[in-house]
PDB file of C-alpha atoms in Angstrom:
ATOM      1  CA  MET A 257      60.278 145.075  93.563  1.00  0.00           C
ATOM      2  CA  HIS A 258      58.780 142.706  91.350  1.00  0.00           C
ATOM      3  CA  LYS A 259      60.804 144.293  88.298  1.00  0.00           C
ATOM      4  CA  ARG A 260      63.996 144.216  90.414  1.00  0.00           C
ATOM      5  CA  TRP A 261      63.854 140.628  91.113  1.00  0.00           C
ATOM      6  CA  LYS A 262      62.701 140.067  87.539  1.00  0.00           C
ATOM      7  CA  ASN A 263      66.038 141.663  86.328  1.00  0.00           C
ATOM      8  CA  TRP A 264      68.154 140.037  89.184  1.00  0.00           C
ATOM      9  CA  SER A 265      66.846 136.451  88.274  1.00  0.00           C
ATOM     10  CA  THR A 266      67.084 136.961  84.564  1.00  0.00           C
ATOM     11  CA  ARG A 267      70.914 138.014  84.963  1.00  0.00           C
ATOM     12  CA  THR A 268      71.715 135.047  87.353  1.00  0.00           C
ATOM     13  CA  PHE A 269      69.919 132.471  84.998  1.00  0.00           C
ATOM     14  CA  ALA A 270      72.242 133.959  82.274  1.00  0.00           C
ATOM     15  CA  ARG A 271      75.464 133.565  84.401  1.00  0.00           C
ATOM     16  CA  TRP A 272      74.719 130.058  85.152  1.00  0.00           C
ATOM     17  CA  LYS A 273      73.706 129.058  81.659  1.00  0.00           C
ATOM     18  CA  ARG A 274      77.203 130.720  80.602  1.00  0.00           C
ATOM     19  CA  SER A 275      79.154 128.829  83.149  1.00  0.00           C
ATOM     20  CA  LEU A 276      77.474 125.667  82.473  1.00  0.00           C
ATOM     21  CA  VAL A 277      78.022 125.773  78.810  1.00  0.00           C
ATOM     22  CA  LYS A 278      81.538 126.742  79.097  1.00  0.00           C
ATOM     23  CA  ARG A 279      82.539 124.204  82.036  1.00  0.00           C
ATOM     24  CA  ASN A 280      80.937 121.055  80.140  1.00  0.00           C
ATOM     25  CA  PHE A 281      81.283 121.795  76.339  1.00  0.00           C
ATOM     26  CA  LEU A 282      83.971 124.301  75.572  1.00  0.00           C
ATOM     27  CA  LYS A 283      87.362 123.905  75.593  1.00  0.00           C
ATOM     28  CA  SER A 284      87.923 127.699  74.630  1.00  0.00           C
ATOM     29  CA  PRO A 285      85.740 130.545  74.112  1.00  0.00           C
ATOM     30  CA  PHE A 286      85.729 130.376  70.332  1.00  0.00           C
ATOM     31  CA  GLN A 287      85.206 126.787  69.932  1.00  0.00           C
ATOM     32  CA  PRO A 288      81.592 126.608  68.138  1.00  0.00           C
ATOM     33  CA  ILE A 289      78.789 124.616  69.783  1.00  0.00           C
ATOM     34  CA  PHE A 290      77.421 121.772  67.774  1.00  0.00           C
ATOM     35  CA  TYR A 291      74.299 119.652  68.255  1.00  0.00           C
ATOM     36  CA  ASP A 292      76.029 116.450  68.485  1.00  0.00           C
ATOM     37  CA  ASN A 293      78.195 117.647  71.475  1.00  0.00           C
ATOM     38  CA  LEU A 294      75.431 118.653  73.573  1.00  0.00           C
ATOM     39  CA  PHE A 295      73.919 115.272  74.055  1.00  0.00           C
ATOM     40  CA  SER A 296      76.585 112.903  72.664  1.00  0.00           C
ATOM     41  CA  LYS A 297      75.666 110.209  74.878  1.00  0.00           C
ATOM     42  CA  GLU A 298      71.785 110.486  74.401  1.00  0.00           C
ATOM     43  CA  LEU A 299      72.234 110.623  70.752  1.00  0.00           C
ATOM     44  CA  SER A 300      74.308 107.731  70.625  1.00  0.00           C
ATOM     45  CA  ALA A 301      71.624 105.650  72.471  1.00  0.00           C
ATOM     46  CA  PHE A 302      69.122 107.200  70.272  1.00  0.00           C
ATOM     47  CA  ARG A 303      70.757 106.274  66.866  1.00  0.00           C
ATOM     48  CA  ALA A 304      71.415 102.714  68.291  1.00  0.00           C
ATOM     49  CA  ALA A 305      67.664 102.402  68.959  1.00  0.00           C
ATOM     50  CA  CYS A 306      66.970 103.701  65.552  1.00  0.00           C
ATOM     51  CA  LEU A 307      69.175 101.503  63.945  1.00  0.00           C
ATOM     52  CA  GLU A 308      67.597  98.586  65.881  1.00  0.00           C
ATOM     53  CA  LEU A 309      64.074  99.655  64.607  1.00  0.00           C
ATOM     54  CA  ALA A 310      65.312 100.610  60.908  1.00  0.00           C
ATOM     55  CA  PRO A 311      64.268  97.000  59.574  1.00  0.00           C
ATOM     56  CA  ILE A 312      60.699  97.733  60.633  1.00  0.00           C
ATOM     57  CA  GLU A 313      60.664 101.471  59.569  1.00  0.00           C
ATOM     58  CA  PRO A 314      63.140 102.591  56.997  1.00  0.00           C
ATOM     59  CA  LYS A 315      62.883 106.090  57.716  1.00  0.00           C
ATOM     60  CA  LEU A 316      64.336 105.665  61.165  1.00  0.00           C
ATOM     61  CA  HIS A 317      67.730 104.673  59.938  1.00  0.00           C
ATOM     62  CA  PRO A 318      70.099 106.860  60.954  1.00  0.00           C
ATOM     63  CA  ALA A 319      71.677 107.583  57.561  1.00  0.00           C
ATOM     64  CA  TYR A 320      68.568 109.579  56.980  1.00  0.00           C
ATOM     65  CA  PHE A 321      69.609 112.106  60.006  1.00  0.00           C
ATOM     66  CA  PRO A 322      71.377 115.277  59.180  1.00  0.00           C
ATOM     67  CA  ALA A 323      74.624 115.696  60.229  1.00  0.00           C
ATOM     68  CA  HIS A 324      74.111 118.536  62.639  1.00  0.00           C
ATOM     69  CA  GLY A 325      70.562 119.705  64.145  1.00  0.00           C
ATOM     70  CA  PRO A 326      67.370 117.756  65.314  1.00  0.00           C
ATOM     71  CA  ALA A 327      65.923 115.203  62.779  1.00  0.00           C
ATOM     72  CA  ARG A 328      61.838 114.941  62.578  1.00  0.00           C
ATOM     73  CA  TYR A 329      59.960 111.885  62.015  1.00  0.00           C
ATOM     74  CA  THR A 330      56.316 111.568  61.809  1.00  0.00           C
ATOM     75  CA  LEU A 331      54.376 108.188  62.216  1.00  0.00           C
ATOM     76  CA  ASP A 332      52.436 107.073  59.192  1.00  0.00           C
ATOM     77  CA  LEU A 333      48.994 106.570  60.496  1.00  0.00           C
ATOM     78  CA  HIS A 334      47.467 104.164  57.801  1.00  0.00           C
ATOM     79  CA  ARG A 335      45.499 101.555  59.766  1.00  0.00           C
ATOM     80  CA  GLU A 336      44.376  99.671  56.774  1.00  0.00           C
ATOM     81  CA  TRP A 337      47.689  99.036  55.095  1.00  0.00           C
ATOM     82  CA  GLY A 338      49.066  98.346  58.527  1.00  0.00           C
ATOM     83  CA  GLU A 339      46.628  95.493  58.939  1.00  0.00           C
ATOM     84  CA  LYS A 340      47.555  94.377  55.346  1.00  0.00           C
ATOM     85  CA  PHE A 341      51.107  94.365  56.222  1.00  0.00           C
ATOM     86  CA  LEU A 342      50.747  92.468  59.454  1.00  0.00           C
ATOM     87  CA  ARG A 343      49.026  89.787  57.619  1.00  0.00           C
ATOM     88  CA  TRP A 344      51.591  89.366  54.953  1.00  0.00           C
ATOM     89  CA  SER A 345      54.503  89.644  57.388  1.00  0.00           C
ATOM     90  CA  ASN A 346      53.027  86.927  59.760  1.00  0.00           C
ATOM     91  CA  ALA A 347      52.697  84.625  56.617  1.00  0.00           C
ATOM     92  CA  TYR A 348      56.078  85.109  54.978  1.00  0.00           C
ATOM     93  CA  ALA A 349      58.430  86.772  57.582  1.00  0.00           C
ATOM     94  CA  ASN A 350      61.554  84.716  58.887  1.00  0.00           C
ATOM     95  CA  LYS A 351      60.479  81.731  56.936  1.00  0.00           C
ATOM     96  CA  GLY A 352      63.860  81.087  55.487  1.00  0.00           C
ATOM     97  CA  TYR A 353      63.394  82.329  52.082  1.00  0.00           C
ATOM     98  CA  GLU A 354      66.429  82.672  50.303  1.00  0.00           C
ATOM     99  CA  ILE A 355      65.678  84.016  47.154  1.00  0.00           C
ATOM    100  CA  VAL A 356      62.861  86.646  46.584  1.00  0.00           C
ATOM    101  CA  TYR A 357      61.668  87.504  42.946  1.00  0.00           C
ATOM    102  CA  VAL A 358      59.733  90.842  42.573  1.00  0.00           C
ATOM    103  CA  VAL A 359      57.788  90.911  39.477  1.00  0.00           C
ATOM    104  CA  PRO A 360      54.893  93.111  38.008  1.00  0.00           C
ATOM    105  CA  TRP A 361      52.664  90.160  37.150  1.00  0.00           C
ATOM    106  CA  LEU A 362      52.971  86.736  35.715  1.00  0.00           C
ATOM    107  CA  VAL A 363      51.308  86.698  32.191  1.00  0.00           C
ATOM    108  CA  ALA A 364      52.142  85.151  28.680  1.00  0.00           C
ATOM    109  CA  GLY A 365      55.448  86.688  27.617  1.00  0.00           C
ATOM    110  CA  GLY A 366      59.100  86.602  27.105  1.00  0.00           C
ATOM    111  CA  ALA A 367      60.218  88.056  30.546  1.00  0.00           C
ATOM    112  CA  ASP A 368      57.445  86.082  32.327  1.00  0.00           C
ATOM    113  CA  LEU A 369      58.875  82.905  30.615  1.00  0.00           C
ATOM    114  CA  MET A 370      62.465  84.017  31.917  1.00  0.00           C
ATOM    115  CA  ILE A 371      60.941  84.657  35.492  1.00  0.00           C
ATOM    116  CA  LEU A 372      59.378  80.876  35.508  1.00  0.00           C
ATOM    117  CA  ASN A 373      62.654  79.109  34.133  1.00  0.00           C
ATOM    118  CA  GLN A 374      64.964  80.977  36.800  1.00  0.00           C
ATOM    119  CA  VAL A 375      62.440  80.421  39.561  1.00  0.00           C
ATOM    120  CA  ASN A 376      61.400  76.722  38.878  1.00  0.00           C
ATOM    121  CA  THR A 377      65.429  75.865  38.019  1.00  0.00           C
ATOM    122  CA  LEU A 378      66.322  77.434  41.591  1.00  0.00           C
ATOM    123  CA  SER A 379      63.480  75.587  43.374  1.00  0.00           C
ATOM    124  CA  ARG A 380      64.589  72.220  41.937  1.00  0.00           C
ATOM    125  CA  MET A 381      68.361  72.986  43.130  1.00  0.00           C
ATOM    126  CA  GLY A 382      66.887  72.930  46.812  1.00  0.00           C
ATOM    127  CA  LYS A 383      66.701  76.900  47.121  1.00  0.00           C
ATOM    128  CA  LYS A 384      63.693  78.347  48.988  1.00  0.00           C
ATOM    129  CA  VAL A 385      62.007  80.656  46.500  1.00  0.00           C
ATOM    130  CA  LEU A 386      59.355  83.390  47.067  1.00  0.00           C
ATOM    131  CA  VAL A 387      57.693  85.409  44.142  1.00  0.00           C
ATOM    132  CA  ILE A 388      56.037  88.605  44.604  1.00  0.00           C
ATOM    133  CA  ALA A 389      53.898  90.284  42.137  1.00  0.00           C
ATOM    134  CA  THR A 390      53.362  94.105  42.735  1.00  0.00           C
ATOM    135  CA  GLU A 391      50.904  95.069  39.906  1.00  0.00           C
ATOM    136  CA  SER A 392      46.986  94.164  39.844  1.00  0.00           C
ATOM    137  CA  GLN A 393      45.910  95.419  36.270  1.00  0.00           C
ATOM    138  CA  ARG A 394      46.444  92.125  34.945  1.00  0.00           C
ATOM    139  CA  GLU A 395      45.516  88.571  35.784  1.00  0.00           C
ATOM    140  CA  HIS A 396      48.306  86.386  36.785  1.00  0.00           C
ATOM    141  CA  VAL A 397      47.435  83.410  34.307  1.00  0.00           C
ATOM    142  CA  TRP A 398      51.069  82.067  34.447  1.00  0.00           C
ATOM    143  CA  ALA A 399      51.096  81.866  38.151  1.00  0.00           C
ATOM    144  CA  SER A 400      49.971  78.234  37.734  1.00  0.00           C
ATOM    145  CA  ARG A 401      53.124  77.350  36.040  1.00  0.00           C
ATOM    146  CA  LEU A 402      55.480  77.938  39.013  1.00  0.00           C
ATOM    147  CA  ASP A 403      56.353  74.675  40.721  1.00  0.00           C
ATOM    148  CA  LYS A 404      54.292  73.696  43.787  1.00  0.00           C
ATOM    149  CA  ASP A 405      57.048  74.499  46.097  1.00  0.00           C
ATOM    150  CA  VAL A 406      57.173  78.085  45.215  1.00  0.00           C
ATOM    151  CA  PRO A 407      54.676  80.361  46.818  1.00  0.00           C
ATOM    152  CA  PHE A 408      53.180  83.343  44.961  1.00  0.00           C
ATOM    153  CA  LEU A 409      52.211  86.386  46.784  1.00  0.00           C
ATOM    154  CA  PRO A 410      49.921  88.783  44.655  1.00  0.00           C
ATOM    155  CA  LEU A 411      50.735  91.777  46.750  1.00  0.00           C
ATOM    156  CA  GLY A 412      49.247  94.364  43.887  1.00  0.00           C
ATOM    157  CA  GLY A 413      45.692  94.122  45.369  1.00  0.00           C
ATOM    158  CA  ASP A 414      46.800  95.429  48.534  1.00  0.00           C
ATOM    159  CA  LEU A 415      49.102  98.139  47.162  1.00  0.00           C
ATOM    160  CA  LYS A 416      46.292  99.451  44.893  1.00  0.00           C
ATOM    161  CA  GLY A 417      44.702 102.604  46.242  1.00  0.00           C
ATOM    162  CA  LEU A 418      47.504 103.427  48.814  1.00  0.00           C
ATOM    163  CA  PRO A 419      49.830 106.413  48.120  1.00  0.00           C
ATOM    164  CA  PHE A 420      52.973 105.399  46.284  1.00  0.00           C
ATOM    165  CA  ASP A 421      55.159 106.620  48.801  1.00  0.00           C
ATOM    166  CA  VAL A 422      53.318 104.395  51.405  1.00  0.00           C
ATOM    167  CA  GLN A 423      53.378 101.470  48.524  1.00  0.00           C
ATOM    168  CA  GLN A 424      57.264 101.702  48.441  1.00  0.00           C
ATOM    169  CA  ASP A 425      57.534 101.720  52.342  1.00  0.00           C
ATOM    170  CA  PHE A 426      55.213  98.693  52.394  1.00  0.00           C
ATOM    171  CA  LEU A 427      57.031  96.795  50.032  1.00  0.00           C
ATOM    172  CA  CYS A 428      60.611  97.499  51.429  1.00  0.00           C
ATOM    173  CA  LYS A 429      59.401  96.797  54.916  1.00  0.00           C
ATOM    174  CA  LEU A 430      57.987  93.299  53.821  1.00  0.00           C
ATOM    175  CA  LEU A 431      61.193  92.670  52.104  1.00  0.00           C
ATOM    176  CA  LEU A 432      63.170  93.671  55.254  1.00  0.00           C
ATOM    177  CA  GLN A 433      60.930  91.236  57.352  1.00  0.00           C
ATOM    178  CA  ILE A 434      61.302  88.284  55.036  1.00  0.00           C
ATOM    179  CA  LYS A 435      65.237  88.746  55.053  1.00  0.00           C
ATOM    180  CA  PRO A 436      66.442  86.808  52.080  1.00  0.00           C
ATOM    181  CA  SER A 437      69.754  86.428  51.157  1.00  0.00           C
ATOM    182  CA  HIS A 438      69.077  87.670  47.592  1.00  0.00           C
ATOM    183  CA  ILE A 439      66.356  90.034  45.705  1.00  0.00           C
ATOM    184  CA  HIS A 440      66.127  89.742  42.270  1.00  0.00           C
ATOM    185  CA  ASN A 441      63.774  92.356  40.470  1.00  0.00           C
ATOM    186  CA  ILE A 442      62.297  91.775  37.101  1.00  0.00           C
ATOM    187  CA  ASN A 443      60.480  94.534  35.604  1.00  0.00           C
ATOM    188  CA  SER A 444      58.609  95.434  38.901  1.00  0.00           C
ATOM    189  CA  TYR A 445      58.240  99.486  38.925  1.00  0.00           C
ATOM    190  CA  HIS A 446      57.876  99.326  42.461  1.00  0.00           C
ATOM    191  CA  CYS A 447      60.819  97.617  43.252  1.00  0.00           C
ATOM    192  CA  HIS A 448      63.206  99.643  40.956  1.00  0.00           C
ATOM    193  CA  THR A 449      61.933 102.713  43.048  1.00  0.00           C
ATOM    194  CA  ILE A 450      62.841 101.115  46.108  1.00  0.00           C
ATOM    195  CA  PHE A 451      66.113  99.692  44.909  1.00  0.00           C
ATOM    196  CA  ALA A 452      66.908 103.457  43.895  1.00  0.00           C
ATOM    197  CA  LYS A 453      65.526 104.969  47.313  1.00  0.00           C
ATOM    198  CA  TYR A 454      66.466 102.189  49.938  1.00  0.00           C
ATOM    199  CA  ASN A 455      69.389 100.124  48.280  1.00  0.00           C
ATOM    200  CA  LYS A 456      72.031 100.703  51.230  1.00  0.00           C
ATOM    201  CA  LEU A 457      69.271  99.875  53.908  1.00  0.00           C
ATOM    202  CA  LEU A 458      68.469  96.392  51.691  1.00  0.00           C
ATOM    203  CA  LYS A 459      72.087  95.768  50.875  1.00  0.00           C
ATOM    204  CA  SER A 460      72.881  95.589  54.476  1.00  0.00           C
ATOM    205  CA  ILE A 461      70.829  92.099  54.738  1.00  0.00           C
ATOM    206  CA  CYS A 462      71.021  90.749  51.320  1.00  0.00           C
ATOM    207  CA  ARG A 463      72.389  91.208  47.664  1.00  0.00           C
ATOM    208  CA  LEU A 464      70.310  93.022  44.956  1.00  0.00           C
ATOM    209  CA  TYR A 465      69.833  92.020  41.530  1.00  0.00           C
ATOM    210  CA  ALA A 466      67.997  93.721  38.725  1.00  0.00           C
ATOM    211  CA  SER A 467      67.244  92.504  35.252  1.00  0.00           C
ATOM    212  CA  PHE A 468      66.952  94.973  32.017  1.00  0.00           C
ATOM    213  CA  TYR A 469      66.194  93.753  28.529  1.00  0.00           C
ATOM    214  CA  ALA A 470      65.282  96.319  26.130  1.00  0.00           C
ATOM    215  CA  ASP A 471      64.472 100.024  25.861  1.00  0.00           C
ATOM    216  CA  GLU A 472      60.946 100.778  24.683  1.00  0.00           C
ATOM    217  CA  GLN A 473      60.734 103.116  21.866  1.00  0.00           C
ATOM    218  CA  ARG A 474      58.136 105.829  20.699  1.00  0.00           C
ATOM    219  CA  SER A 475      57.086 106.611  17.097  1.00  0.00           C
ATOM    220  CA  ASP A 476      59.909 109.275  16.938  1.00  0.00           C
ATOM    221  CA  ASN A 477      62.409 106.479  17.997  1.00  0.00           C
ATOM    222  CA  SER A 478      62.943 108.322  21.335  1.00  0.00           C
ATOM    223  CA  ARG A 479      63.500 105.980  24.415  1.00  0.00           C
ATOM    224  CA  PHE A 480      61.158 105.565  27.452  1.00  0.00           C
ATOM    225  CA  GLY A 481      60.430 102.899  30.149  1.00  0.00           C
ATOM    226  CA  TYR A 482      62.369 101.094  32.907  1.00  0.00           C
ATOM    227  CA  ILE A 483      65.830 101.574  31.603  1.00  0.00           C
ATOM    228  CA  VAL A 484      65.501 105.129  30.939  1.00  0.00           C
ATOM    229  CA  ASP A 485      64.243 105.808  34.381  1.00  0.00           C
ATOM    230  CA  PHE A 486      66.384 103.550  36.370  1.00  0.00           C
ATOM    231  CA  LEU A 487      69.428 102.211  34.419  1.00  0.00           C
ATOM    232  CA  ARG A 488      71.878 104.922  35.463  1.00  0.00           C
ATOM    233  CA  GLU A 489      70.684 105.255  39.254  1.00  0.00           C
ATOM    234  CA  GLU A 490      70.890 101.322  39.439  1.00  0.00           C
ATOM    235  CA  TYR A 491      73.728 100.268  37.898  1.00  0.00           C
ATOM    236  CA  ARG A 492      76.304 101.149  40.894  1.00  0.00           C
ATOM    237  CA  ALA A 493      73.482 100.931  43.514  1.00  0.00           C
ATOM    238  CA  VAL A 494      72.661  97.153  42.935  1.00  0.00           C
ATOM    239  CA  ASP A 495      75.103  94.209  43.171  1.00  0.00           C
ATOM    240  CA  LYS A 496      74.479  93.091  39.528  1.00  0.00           C
ATOM    241  CA  LEU A 497      72.549  94.001  36.545  1.00  0.00           C
ATOM    242  CA  VAL A 498      71.214  90.908  34.494  1.00  0.00           C
ATOM    243  CA  CYS A 499      70.412  90.899  30.726  1.00  0.00           C
ATOM    244  CA  ASP A 500      69.600  88.066  28.363  1.00  0.00           C
ATOM    245  CA  ASN A 501      72.255  88.771  25.942  1.00  0.00           C
ATOM    246  CA  THR A 502      75.495  90.658  25.671  1.00  0.00           C
ATOM    247  CA  ILE A 503      74.644  92.914  22.584  1.00  0.00           C
ATOM    248  CA  ILE A 504      71.939  95.334  24.125  1.00  0.00           C
ATOM    249  CA  PRO A 505      74.199  96.478  27.243  1.00  0.00           C
ATOM    250  CA  GLN A 506      76.879  97.385  24.674  1.00  0.00           C
ATOM    251  CA  SER A 507      74.415  99.680  23.208  1.00  0.00           C
ATOM    252  CA  TRP A 508      73.879 101.244  26.721  1.00  0.00           C
ATOM    253  CA  VAL A 509      77.209 102.001  27.317  1.00  0.00           C
ATOM    254  CA  ARG A 510      77.263 104.220  24.119  1.00  0.00           C
ATOM    255  CA  TYR A 511      73.813 105.861  24.818  1.00  0.00           C
ATOM    256  CA  TYR A 512      73.804 106.019  28.771  1.00  0.00           C
ATOM    257  CA  GLY A 513      77.328 106.568  29.329  1.00  0.00           C
ATOM    258  CA  ILE A 514      77.642 103.509  31.790  1.00  0.00           C
ATOM    259  CA  THR A 515      80.291 100.446  32.108  1.00  0.00           C
ATOM    260  CA  LEU A 516      79.755  96.962  31.528  1.00  0.00           C
ATOM    261  CA  ASP A 517      81.464  95.687  34.713  1.00  0.00           C
ATOM    262  CA  ASN A 518      78.419  95.097  36.515  1.00  0.00           C
ATOM    263  CA  PHE A 519      76.437  93.342  33.774  1.00  0.00           C
ATOM    264  CA  HIS A 520      75.716  89.339  33.741  1.00  0.00           C
ATOM    265  CA  ALA A 521      74.414  87.851  30.828  1.00  0.00           C
ATOM    266  CA  LEU A 522      71.661  85.186  31.725  1.00  0.00           C
ATOM    267  CA  TYR A 523      70.341  83.281  28.774  1.00  0.00           C
ATOM    268  CA  GLY A 524      66.962  82.092  28.380  1.00  0.00           C
ATOM    269  CA  LEU A 525      66.282  78.303  28.545  1.00  0.00           C
ATOM    270  CA  ILE A 526      65.097  76.811  25.082  1.00  0.00           C
ATOM    271  CA  PRO A 527      63.770  73.388  25.276  1.00  0.00           C
ATOM    272  CA  GLN A 528      65.233  70.683  22.900  1.00  0.00           C
ATOM    273  CA  ILE A 529      62.822  69.936  19.849  1.00  0.00           C
ATOM    274  CA  SER A 530      63.158  68.086  16.851  1.00  0.00           C
ATOM    275  CA  LEU A 531      63.208  70.095  13.728  1.00  0.00           C
ATOM    276  CA  LEU A 532      59.908  69.932  11.728  1.00  0.00           C
ATOM    277  CA  ARG A 533      61.169  69.832   8.038  1.00  0.00           C
ATOM    278  CA  GLY A 534      58.475  70.115   5.339  1.00  0.00           C
ATOM    279  CA  SER A 535      58.723  68.841   1.641  1.00  0.00           C
ATOM    280  CA  CYS A 536      58.360  72.555   0.437  1.00  0.00           C
ATOM    281  CA  THR A 537      61.567  73.628  -1.044  1.00  0.00           C
ATOM    282  CA  ASP A 538      60.352  77.359  -1.265  1.00  0.00           C
ATOM    283  CA  LYS A 539      62.243  79.626   1.131  1.00  0.00           C
ATOM    284  CA  LYS A 540      60.192  80.842   4.057  1.00  0.00           C
ATOM    285  CA  ILE A 541      60.607  82.837   7.150  1.00  0.00           C
ATOM    286  CA  LEU A 542      59.194  81.709  10.542  1.00  0.00           C
ATOM    287  CA  TRP A 543      58.727  85.114  12.814  1.00  0.00           C
ATOM    288  CA  ALA A 544      58.570  83.691  16.551  1.00  0.00           C
ATOM    289  CA  GLY A 545      57.371  86.540  18.532  1.00  0.00           C
ATOM    290  CA  ARG A 546      55.103  89.466  18.866  1.00  0.00           C
ATOM    291  CA  ILE A 547      55.423  92.226  16.234  1.00  0.00           C
ATOM    292  CA  CYS A 548      56.278  95.778  17.846  1.00  0.00           C
ATOM    293  CA  LYS A 549      58.910  98.383  17.230  1.00  0.00           C
ATOM    294  CA  GLU A 550      61.435  96.730  20.144  1.00  0.00           C
ATOM    295  CA  LYS A 551      61.406  93.504  18.298  1.00  0.00           C
ATOM    296  CA  ARG A 552      62.668  94.982  15.173  1.00  0.00           C
ATOM    297  CA  PRO A 553      60.261  94.002  12.480  1.00  0.00           C
ATOM    298  CA  ASP A 554      62.073  96.106  10.092  1.00  0.00           C
ATOM    299  CA  LEU A 555      64.709  93.211   9.947  1.00  0.00           C
ATOM    300  CA  LEU A 556      61.925  90.646   8.890  1.00  0.00           C
ATOM    301  CA  LEU A 557      61.159  92.634   5.872  1.00  0.00           C
ATOM    302  CA  ASP A 558      64.917  93.233   5.027  1.00  0.00           C
ATOM    303  CA  ILE A 559      65.529  89.478   5.037  1.00  0.00           C
ATOM    304  CA  ALA A 560      62.250  88.687   3.279  1.00  0.00           C
ATOM    305  CA  GLN A 561      63.535  91.139   0.418  1.00  0.00           C
ATOM    306  CA  ARG A 562      66.897  89.334   0.104  1.00  0.00           C
ATOM    307  CA  LEU A 563      65.299  85.943  -0.198  1.00  0.00           C
TER     308      LEU A 563
END
């Protein structure tokens, strides 16, 4: 009796299931059933909720869902970095910052001088600017040169020790919470990676800018550094690429096969000073800058030999 009832219930359930699917989802016996068709209303509401949560958790953006089939999301259970994120989010989110500069550090250097000149100029024009540093290996000795109206956020100490993918999410979520109109990355490895990974999400709220200056070179003249790692991936992903001259980008066109239509030259500011003229009539050369392979000291030697 039990076996007969079991067989009858199985056949009845199978007939009910076929009838339900045919009545609600199939126009013909040969039409395939897609995951989206089964729960279209539920999926629409779910995607809308995920889109609303995307500024807080980028991985919930519907663009990350597969076209058909279930999506899986696992909550990151990092209490330590959650508390740090909450602290910085409460301090800087929704404070009206128009422009955020993301940098590795602020030390004595050429790129750092470019950062100071750009940030201080924008601040004096009435723009509300925030500077975020993502590294902690070096002391930010030039942060004191920022105008008093420009806050400086040393984020590298909080990022240190976290898994790198968590560091990426931390920075991306913080930028989404701040909601600037422009984000300008100057040499921050963390920011380069999130521009490559989350550029569509970030561009939904602001414009993205990335500065590239020069390739680094090994002893065998092979290239390495941020430009090798990110230029080809970012030159279409961001709104504008920035360089301090028009010559080096032309070499990138030949070497990396990119185009110049997305480049903009932003020259460094040079203060006006009176020239120091000595009484010595001998020809001399003044080298202003550090001596390294990227600065072409071979040209200095060539000039000296021609004098």
